[in-house]
Amino acid sequence: MSTDTFKCLYNNGFRFFIGRVWKSYGDYDYVGIQNIKNARAAGIKYVDGYIFPCLKSTCAPAANQVQATIEKVRALGANIGMIWMDIERFAWPSNKANNRQFIRNMVNKAKSMGVSVGIYTNYYNWQEIVGLDWTEMSGYPLWWAYYDGIEDYRNFKPFGGWSKPAIHQYKGDWKGPCGVNMDLNWY
């Protein structure tokens, strides 16, 4: 999206943007990184990125994916406030212990590079991927994906040690202003 498109979104009340910076097949999302730069240039103050990890056996280890992503984001001059780890059911292996370690490695690498971390997931994804009883990540902000169309947390069901999300993604693929399709989030 162009800087002008982000200015249009800003003029329509949008005040934060989270762009994808790593794709699930194991490569940078250059469009997402440029969108982060354009959002900043348009005056949007709260701008984050998210990593959709590559889980195939041919992909780099978790920490390497995060390191490569953060280094690329920095090298291209994109400024993010936080990196969100996208944990949703897409090609995750069935071994919950290995999945926990993969997530742990992602988070630890981002922290070691001085980047704030959040977790994007929901009850069902967390249950399937790592188990509802795994609470190790509950100290990080939760971006909760639950498409109920409601701008609040009333339907949140605690899991993974989280008692409340930081952000609620409440509607997907919405035809927004300025010709932009988007997922809607509330915080």
C-alpha atoms as an extended CHARMM CRD file, in Angstrom:
* protein
*
       187  EXT
         1         1  MET       CA              0.0000000000        0.0000000000        0.0000000000  PROA      1               0.0000000000
         2         2  SER       CA              1.2410000000        3.4660000000       -0.7600000000  PROA      2               0.0000000000
         3         3  THR       CA              1.9320000000        6.1830000000        1.7790000000  PROA      3               0.0000000000
         4         4  ASP       CA             -1.1190000000        8.0000000000        0.3990000000  PROA      4               0.0000000000
         5         5  THR       CA             -3.2770000000        4.9440000000        1.0940000000  PROA      5               0.0000000000
         6         6  PHE       CA             -2.0240000000        4.8790000000        4.6760000000  PROA      6               0.0000000000
         7         7  LYS       CA             -2.7410000000        8.6160000000        4.9680000000  PROA      7               0.0000000000
         8         8  CYS       CA             -6.2760000000        7.8930000000        3.7770000000  PROA      8               0.0000000000
         9         9  LEU       CA             -6.6080000000        5.1490000000        6.4080000000  PROA      9               0.0000000000
        10        10  TYR       CA             -5.2590000000        7.5150000000        9.0540000000  PROA      10              0.0000000000
        11        11  ASN       CA             -7.8160000000       10.1310000000        8.0230000000  PROA      11              0.0000000000
        12        12  ASN       CA            -10.4820000000        7.4370000000        8.4570000000  PROA      12              0.0000000000
        13        13  GLY       CA             -9.4790000000        6.7850000000       12.0620000000  PROA      13              0.0000000000
        14        14  PHE       CA             -6.9650000000        3.9500000000       11.7530000000  PROA      14              0.0000000000
        15        15  ARG       CA             -4.0950000000        4.4100000000       14.1920000000  PROA      15              0.0000000000
        16        16  PHE       CA             -2.1040000000        1.1980000000       14.1200000000  PROA      16              0.0000000000
        17        17  PHE       CA             -0.8270000000       -1.2600000000       11.5510000000  PROA      17              0.0000000000
        18        18  ILE       CA              0.7210000000       -4.7120000000       11.8310000000  PROA      18              0.0000000000
        19        19  GLY       CA              2.4120000000       -5.9750000000        8.6640000000  PROA      19              0.0000000000
        20        20  ARG       CA              3.6760000000       -9.4400000000        7.8370000000  PROA      20              0.0000000000
        21        21  VAL       CA              7.4780000000       -9.5100000000        7.6330000000  PROA      21              0.0000000000
        22        22  TRP       CA              8.1380000000      -13.2710000000        7.1580000000  PROA      22              0.0000000000
        23        23  LYS       CA              6.1260000000      -15.7260000000        5.0780000000  PROA      23              0.0000000000
        24        24  SER       CA              5.1490000000      -19.2720000000        6.0290000000  PROA      24              0.0000000000
        25        25  TYR       CA              7.1720000000      -20.7420000000        3.1670000000  PROA      25              0.0000000000
        26        26  GLY       CA             10.3850000000      -19.2950000000        4.5980000000  PROA      26              0.0000000000
        27        27  ASP       CA             11.0740000000      -15.9300000000        2.9920000000  PROA      27              0.0000000000
        28        28  TYR       CA             10.8710000000      -12.2430000000        3.7500000000  PROA      28              0.0000000000
        29        29  ASP       CA              7.6670000000      -10.3900000000        3.0170000000  PROA      29              0.0000000000
        30        30  TYR       CA              9.0890000000       -7.3880000000        1.1940000000  PROA      30              0.0000000000
        31        31  VAL       CA              5.6220000000       -5.9670000000        0.5610000000  PROA      31              0.0000000000
        32        32  GLY       CA              4.8310000000       -6.1670000000        4.2710000000  PROA      32              0.0000000000
        33        33  ILE       CA              8.1340000000       -4.5180000000        5.1750000000  PROA      33              0.0000000000
        34        34  GLN       CA              7.5130000000       -1.7010000000        2.6890000000  PROA      34              0.0000000000
        35        35  ASN       CA              3.9940000000       -1.3050000000        4.0820000000  PROA      35              0.0000000000
        36        36  ILE       CA              5.5110000000       -0.8030000000        7.5310000000  PROA      36              0.0000000000
        37        37  LYS       CA              7.7220000000        1.9640000000        6.1640000000  PROA      37              0.0000000000
        38        38  ASN       CA              4.7910000000        3.5620000000        4.3300000000  PROA      38              0.0000000000
        39        39  ALA       CA              2.5640000000        3.4150000000        7.4110000000  PROA      39              0.0000000000
        40        40  ARG       CA              5.2360000000        5.2270000000        9.4250000000  PROA      40              0.0000000000
        41        41  ALA       CA              5.7130000000        7.7940000000        6.6520000000  PROA      41              0.0000000000
        42        42  ALA       CA              1.9530000000        8.4440000000        6.6970000000  PROA      42              0.0000000000
        43        43  GLY       CA              2.0880000000        9.3200000000       10.3880000000  PROA      43              0.0000000000
        44        44  ILE       CA              0.7720000000        6.0950000000       11.8810000000  PROA      44              0.0000000000
        45        45  LYS       CA              2.4370000000        5.9070000000       15.2730000000  PROA      45              0.0000000000
        46        46  TYR       CA              1.8300000000        2.2870000000       16.2700000000  PROA      46              0.0000000000
        47        47  VAL       CA              3.3840000000       -0.0500000000       13.7180000000  PROA      47              0.0000000000
        48        48  ASP       CA              4.3740000000       -3.6620000000       14.3710000000  PROA      48              0.0000000000
        49        49  GLY       CA              5.3740000000       -6.6850000000       12.3100000000  PROA      49              0.0000000000
        50        50  TYR       CA              4.4790000000      -10.3580000000       12.4650000000  PROA      50              0.0000000000
        51        51  ILE       CA              6.3010000000      -13.5390000000       11.5810000000  PROA      51              0.0000000000
        52        52  PHE       CA              4.3750000000      -16.4260000000       10.0600000000  PROA      52              0.0000000000
        53        53  PRO       CA              7.0010000000      -19.1340000000       10.6700000000  PROA      53              0.0000000000
        54        54  CYS       CA              8.0620000000      -21.7470000000        8.1680000000  PROA      54              0.0000000000
        55        55  LEU       CA              7.5790000000      -25.1930000000        9.6810000000  PROA      55              0.0000000000
        56        56  LYS       CA              8.7770000000      -27.5070000000        6.9040000000  PROA      56              0.0000000000
        57        57  SER       CA             11.8080000000      -29.6600000000        7.6440000000  PROA      57              0.0000000000
        58        58  THR       CA             13.6450000000      -27.8430000000        4.8510000000  PROA      58              0.0000000000
        59        59  CYS       CA             13.1960000000      -24.4630000000        6.5610000000  PROA      59              0.0000000000
        60        60  ALA       CA             15.7330000000      -22.7310000000        8.7480000000  PROA      60              0.0000000000
        61        61  PRO       CA             15.5120000000      -23.2840000000       12.5130000000  PROA      61              0.0000000000
        62        62  ALA       CA             13.1200000000      -21.0240000000       14.4210000000  PROA      62              0.0000000000
        63        63  ALA       CA             15.7990000000      -18.7160000000       15.8360000000  PROA      63              0.0000000000
        64        64  ASN       CA             17.4170000000      -18.3050000000       12.4150000000  PROA      64              0.0000000000
        65        65  GLN       CA             14.0970000000      -17.2890000000       10.8450000000  PROA      65              0.0000000000
        66        66  VAL       CA             13.5760000000      -14.6470000000       13.5140000000  PROA      66              0.0000000000
        67        67  GLN       CA             17.1450000000      -13.3670000000       13.3150000000  PROA      67              0.0000000000
        68        68  ALA       CA             17.0340000000      -13.1190000000        9.5170000000  PROA      68              0.0000000000
        69        69  THR       CA             13.7000000000      -11.3060000000        9.6800000000  PROA      69              0.0000000000
        70        70  ILE       CA             14.7680000000       -8.7540000000       12.2760000000  PROA      70              0.0000000000
        71        71  GLU       CA             18.0590000000       -8.1220000000       10.4830000000  PROA      71              0.0000000000
        72        72  LYS       CA             16.2260000000       -7.5940000000        7.1710000000  PROA      72              0.0000000000
        73        73  VAL       CA             13.6060000000       -5.2930000000        8.7170000000  PROA      73              0.0000000000
        74        74  ARG       CA             16.3990000000       -3.2060000000       10.2350000000  PROA      74              0.0000000000
        75        75  ALA       CA             18.5310000000       -3.2240000000        7.0720000000  PROA      75              0.0000000000
        76        76  LEU       CA             15.5890000000       -1.9530000000        5.0300000000  PROA      76              0.0000000000
        77        77  GLY       CA             14.9090000000        0.8340000000        7.5320000000  PROA      77              0.0000000000
        78        78  ALA       CA             11.5230000000       -0.3890000000        8.7190000000  PROA      78              0.0000000000
        79        79  ASN       CA             10.8220000000        0.5800000000       12.3220000000  PROA      79              0.0000000000
        80        80  ILE       CA              8.5790000000       -1.7720000000       14.2950000000  PROA      80              0.0000000000
        81        81  GLY       CA              7.4560000000       -1.4540000000       17.8770000000  PROA      81              0.0000000000
        82        82  MET       CA              6.9540000000       -5.1840000000       18.3830000000  PROA      82              0.0000000000
        83        83  ILE       CA              7.2560000000       -8.4810000000       16.5620000000  PROA      83              0.0000000000
        84        84  TRP       CA              4.2960000000      -10.8370000000       16.8520000000  PROA      84              0.0000000000
        85        85  MET       CA              4.7510000000      -14.5950000000       16.4680000000  PROA      85              0.0000000000
        86        86  ASP       CA              1.8550000000      -15.9470000000       14.4110000000  PROA      86              0.0000000000
        87        87  ILE       CA              0.8720000000      -19.2610000000       15.9960000000  PROA      87              0.0000000000
        88        88  GLU       CA             -2.0280000000      -20.7320000000       14.0530000000  PROA      88              0.0000000000
        89        89  ARG       CA             -2.8120000000      -24.1650000000       12.6560000000  PROA      89              0.0000000000
        90        90  PHE       CA             -0.9180000000      -24.2790000000        9.4180000000  PROA      90              0.0000000000
        91        91  ALA       CA              1.4810000000      -27.1770000000        8.9500000000  PROA      91              0.0000000000
        92        92  TRP       CA              2.4740000000      -27.4570000000       12.6240000000  PROA      92              0.0000000000
        93        93  PRO       CA              3.7120000000      -30.9620000000       13.4660000000  PROA      93              0.0000000000
        94        94  SER       CA              1.7700000000      -32.9690000000       16.0410000000  PROA      94              0.0000000000
        95        95  ASN       CA              4.6160000000      -33.0570000000       18.5950000000  PROA      95              0.0000000000
        96        96  LYS       CA              3.5880000000      -30.4340000000       21.1510000000  PROA      96              0.0000000000
        97        97  ALA       CA              6.9300000000      -30.5400000000       22.9970000000  PROA      97              0.0000000000
        98        98  ASN       CA              8.8070000000      -29.7440000000       19.7770000000  PROA      98              0.0000000000
        99        99  ASN       CA              6.2980000000      -27.0190000000       18.9220000000  PROA      99              0.0000000000
       100       100  ARG       CA              6.8030000000      -25.4510000000       22.3460000000  PROA      100             0.0000000000
       101       101  GLN       CA             10.5590000000      -25.4420000000       21.8180000000  PROA      101             0.0000000000
       102       102  PHE       CA             10.1500000000      -23.9070000000       18.3520000000  PROA      102             0.0000000000
       103       103  ILE       CA              8.0770000000      -21.0420000000       19.7950000000  PROA      103             0.0000000000
       104       104  ARG       CA             10.4710000000      -20.6570000000       22.7230000000  PROA      104             0.0000000000
       105       105  ASN       CA             13.3990000000      -20.3900000000       20.2890000000  PROA      105             0.0000000000
       106       106  MET       CA             11.5950000000      -17.7500000000       18.2220000000  PROA      106             0.0000000000
       107       107  VAL       CA             10.7450000000      -15.6320000000       21.2480000000  PROA      107             0.0000000000
       108       108  ASN       CA             14.1770000000      -15.9590000000       22.8470000000  PROA      108             0.0000000000
       109       109  LYS       CA             15.9340000000      -14.9030000000       19.6480000000  PROA      109             0.0000000000
       110       110  ALA       CA             13.7650000000      -11.7940000000       19.2620000000  PROA      110             0.0000000000
       111       111  LYS       CA             14.3350000000      -10.8720000000       22.9150000000  PROA      111             0.0000000000
       112       112  SER       CA             18.0960000000      -11.3720000000       22.5600000000  PROA      112             0.0000000000
       113       113  MET       CA             18.0250000000       -8.9000000000       19.6580000000  PROA      113             0.0000000000
       114       114  GLY       CA             16.2310000000       -6.2950000000       21.7590000000  PROA      114             0.0000000000
       115       115  VAL       CA             12.8350000000       -6.6450000000       20.0880000000  PROA      115             0.0000000000
       116       116  SER       CA              9.5790000000       -6.7200000000       22.0710000000  PROA      116             0.0000000000
       117       117  VAL       CA              7.4970000000       -9.8350000000       21.4660000000  PROA      117             0.0000000000
       118       118  GLY       CA              3.8110000000      -10.6940000000       21.3240000000  PROA      118             0.0000000000
       119       119  ILE       CA              1.8960000000      -13.8720000000       20.4540000000  PROA      119             0.0000000000
       120       120  TYR       CA             -0.8720000000      -14.0530000000       17.8290000000  PROA      120             0.0000000000
       121       121  THR       CA             -3.1400000000      -17.0640000000       18.3710000000  PROA      121             0.0000000000
       122       122  ASN       CA             -6.4620000000      -18.2400000000       19.7600000000  PROA      122             0.0000000000
       123       123  TYR       CA             -7.8000000000      -20.9240000000       22.0750000000  PROA      123             0.0000000000
       124       124  TYR       CA             -8.1730000000      -23.6130000000       19.4110000000  PROA      124             0.0000000000
       125       125  ASN       CA             -4.8270000000      -23.0150000000       17.7170000000  PROA      125             0.0000000000
       126       126  TRP       CA             -2.9970000000      -22.9830000000       21.0430000000  PROA      126             0.0000000000
       127       127  GLN       CA             -4.7890000000      -26.1660000000       22.1350000000  PROA      127             0.0000000000
       128       128  GLU       CA             -3.8410000000      -27.9870000000       18.9450000000  PROA      128             0.0000000000
       129       129  ILE       CA             -0.2490000000      -26.7410000000       18.6160000000  PROA      129             0.0000000000
       130       130  VAL       CA              1.1210000000      -26.6420000000       22.1840000000  PROA      130             0.0000000000
       131       131  GLY       CA             -1.7230000000      -27.5940000000       24.5400000000  PROA      131             0.0000000000
       132       132  LEU       CA             -3.8650000000      -25.3370000000       26.6930000000  PROA      132             0.0000000000
       133       133  ASP       CA             -1.7700000000      -26.1110000000       29.7690000000  PROA      133             0.0000000000
       134       134  TRP       CA              1.4010000000      -24.5150000000       28.3390000000  PROA      134             0.0000000000
       135       135  THR       CA              1.6380000000      -21.1320000000       30.0600000000  PROA      135             0.0000000000
       136       136  GLU       CA              5.2470000000      -20.1490000000       29.4050000000  PROA      136             0.0000000000
       137       137  MET       CA              4.3320000000      -17.4480000000       26.8850000000  PROA      137             0.0000000000
       138       138  SER       CA              1.5820000000      -15.8490000000       28.9810000000  PROA      138             0.0000000000
       139       139  GLY       CA              3.9150000000      -13.0580000000       30.0760000000  PROA      139             0.0000000000
       140       140  TYR       CA              3.8480000000      -11.7010000000       26.5160000000  PROA      140             0.0000000000
       141       141  PRO       CA              0.9650000000       -9.7030000000       25.0490000000  PROA      141             0.0000000000
       142       142  LEU       CA             -1.7000000000      -11.7910000000       23.3280000000  PROA      142             0.0000000000
       143       143  TRP       CA             -3.1580000000      -10.7550000000       19.9710000000  PROA      143             0.0000000000
       144       144  TRP       CA             -6.3080000000      -12.8760000000       20.1060000000  PROA      144             0.0000000000
       145       145  ALA       CA             -7.9020000000      -13.9630000000       16.8250000000  PROA      145             0.0000000000
       146       146  TYR       CA            -11.6060000000      -14.6070000000       17.3260000000  PROA      146             0.0000000000
       147       147  TYR       CA            -14.0110000000      -13.4160000000       14.6380000000  PROA      147             0.0000000000
       148       148  ASP       CA            -17.1190000000      -12.5730000000       16.6350000000  PROA      148             0.0000000000
       149       149  GLY       CA            -17.5880000000       -9.0780000000       15.1680000000  PROA      149             0.0000000000
       150       150  ILE       CA            -17.4560000000       -7.4810000000       18.6310000000  PROA      150             0.0000000000
       151       151  GLU       CA            -15.0120000000       -4.7380000000       19.6310000000  PROA      151             0.0000000000
       152       152  ASP       CA            -14.3020000000       -5.9840000000       23.1440000000  PROA      152             0.0000000000
       153       153  TYR       CA            -13.0030000000       -9.0030000000       25.0620000000  PROA      153             0.0000000000
       154       154  ARG       CA            -16.3190000000      -10.3630000000       26.3740000000  PROA      154             0.0000000000
       155       155  ASN       CA            -16.0430000000      -13.6930000000       24.5290000000  PROA      155             0.0000000000
       156       156  PHE       CA            -12.4600000000      -14.3350000000       25.5860000000  PROA      156             0.0000000000
       157       157  LYS       CA            -11.9860000000      -17.7220000000       27.2310000000  PROA      157             0.0000000000
       158       158  PRO       CA             -8.7100000000      -17.9240000000       29.2120000000  PROA      158             0.0000000000
       159       159  PHE       CA             -6.0600000000      -20.3010000000       27.8760000000  PROA      159             0.0000000000
       160       160  GLY       CA             -2.3130000000      -20.7760000000       28.0130000000  PROA      160             0.0000000000
       161       161  GLY       CA             -2.0670000000      -18.6300000000       31.1300000000  PROA      161             0.0000000000
       162       162  TRP       CA             -3.5930000000      -15.5350000000       29.5030000000  PROA      162             0.0000000000
       163       163  SER       CA             -6.5020000000      -14.0280000000       31.4010000000  PROA      163             0.0000000000
       164       164  LYS       CA             -6.9960000000      -11.1590000000       28.9360000000  PROA      164             0.0000000000
       165       165  PRO       CA             -5.7190000000      -10.3200000000       25.4620000000  PROA      165             0.0000000000
       166       166  ALA       CA             -3.9190000000       -7.1280000000       24.4700000000  PROA      166             0.0000000000
       167       167  ILE       CA             -5.5730000000       -6.9970000000       21.0290000000  PROA      167             0.0000000000
       168       168  HSD       CA             -8.7370000000       -8.6580000000       19.7120000000  PROA      168             0.0000000000
       169       169  GLN       CA             -8.8540000000       -9.4580000000       15.9940000000  PROA      169             0.0000000000
       170       170  TYR       CA            -12.6180000000       -9.5380000000       15.6710000000  PROA      170             0.0000000000
       171       171  LYS       CA            -13.3330000000       -9.5140000000       11.9370000000  PROA      171             0.0000000000
       172       172  GLY       CA            -11.4320000000      -10.8750000000        8.9480000000  PROA      172             0.0000000000
       173       173  ASP       CA            -11.1950000000       -9.7340000000        5.3380000000  PROA      173             0.0000000000
       174       174  TRP       CA            -13.2560000000       -6.5820000000        5.8070000000  PROA      174             0.0000000000
       175       175  LYS       CA            -13.6790000000       -4.2390000000        2.8530000000  PROA      175             0.0000000000
       176       176  GLY       CA            -12.4350000000       -1.0710000000        4.4900000000  PROA      176             0.0000000000
       177       177  PRO       CA            -12.0630000000        2.5170000000        3.3530000000  PROA      177             0.0000000000
       178       178  CYS       CA             -9.4990000000        3.6540000000        0.7920000000  PROA      178             0.0000000000
       179       179  GLY       CA             -9.9530000000        0.4300000000       -1.2130000000  PROA      179             0.0000000000
       180       180  VAL       CA             -8.1950000000       -1.6770000000        1.4320000000  PROA      180             0.0000000000
       181       181  ASN       CA             -9.2890000000       -5.1430000000        2.5380000000  PROA      181             0.0000000000
       182       182  MET       CA             -8.1770000000       -5.7710000000        6.1070000000  PROA      182             0.0000000000
       183       183  ASP       CA             -8.6550000000       -7.6890000000        9.2980000000  PROA      183             0.0000000000
       184       184  LEU       CA            -10.1710000000       -5.5360000000       12.0430000000  PROA      184             0.0000000000
       185       185  ASN       CA             -8.5810000000       -5.3780000000       15.4760000000  PROA      185             0.0000000000
       186       186  TRP       CA             -9.5620000000       -3.7040000000       18.7370000000  PROA      186             0.0000000000
       187       187  TYR       CA             -7.5470000000       -2.8260000000       21.8180000000  PROA      187             0.0000000000
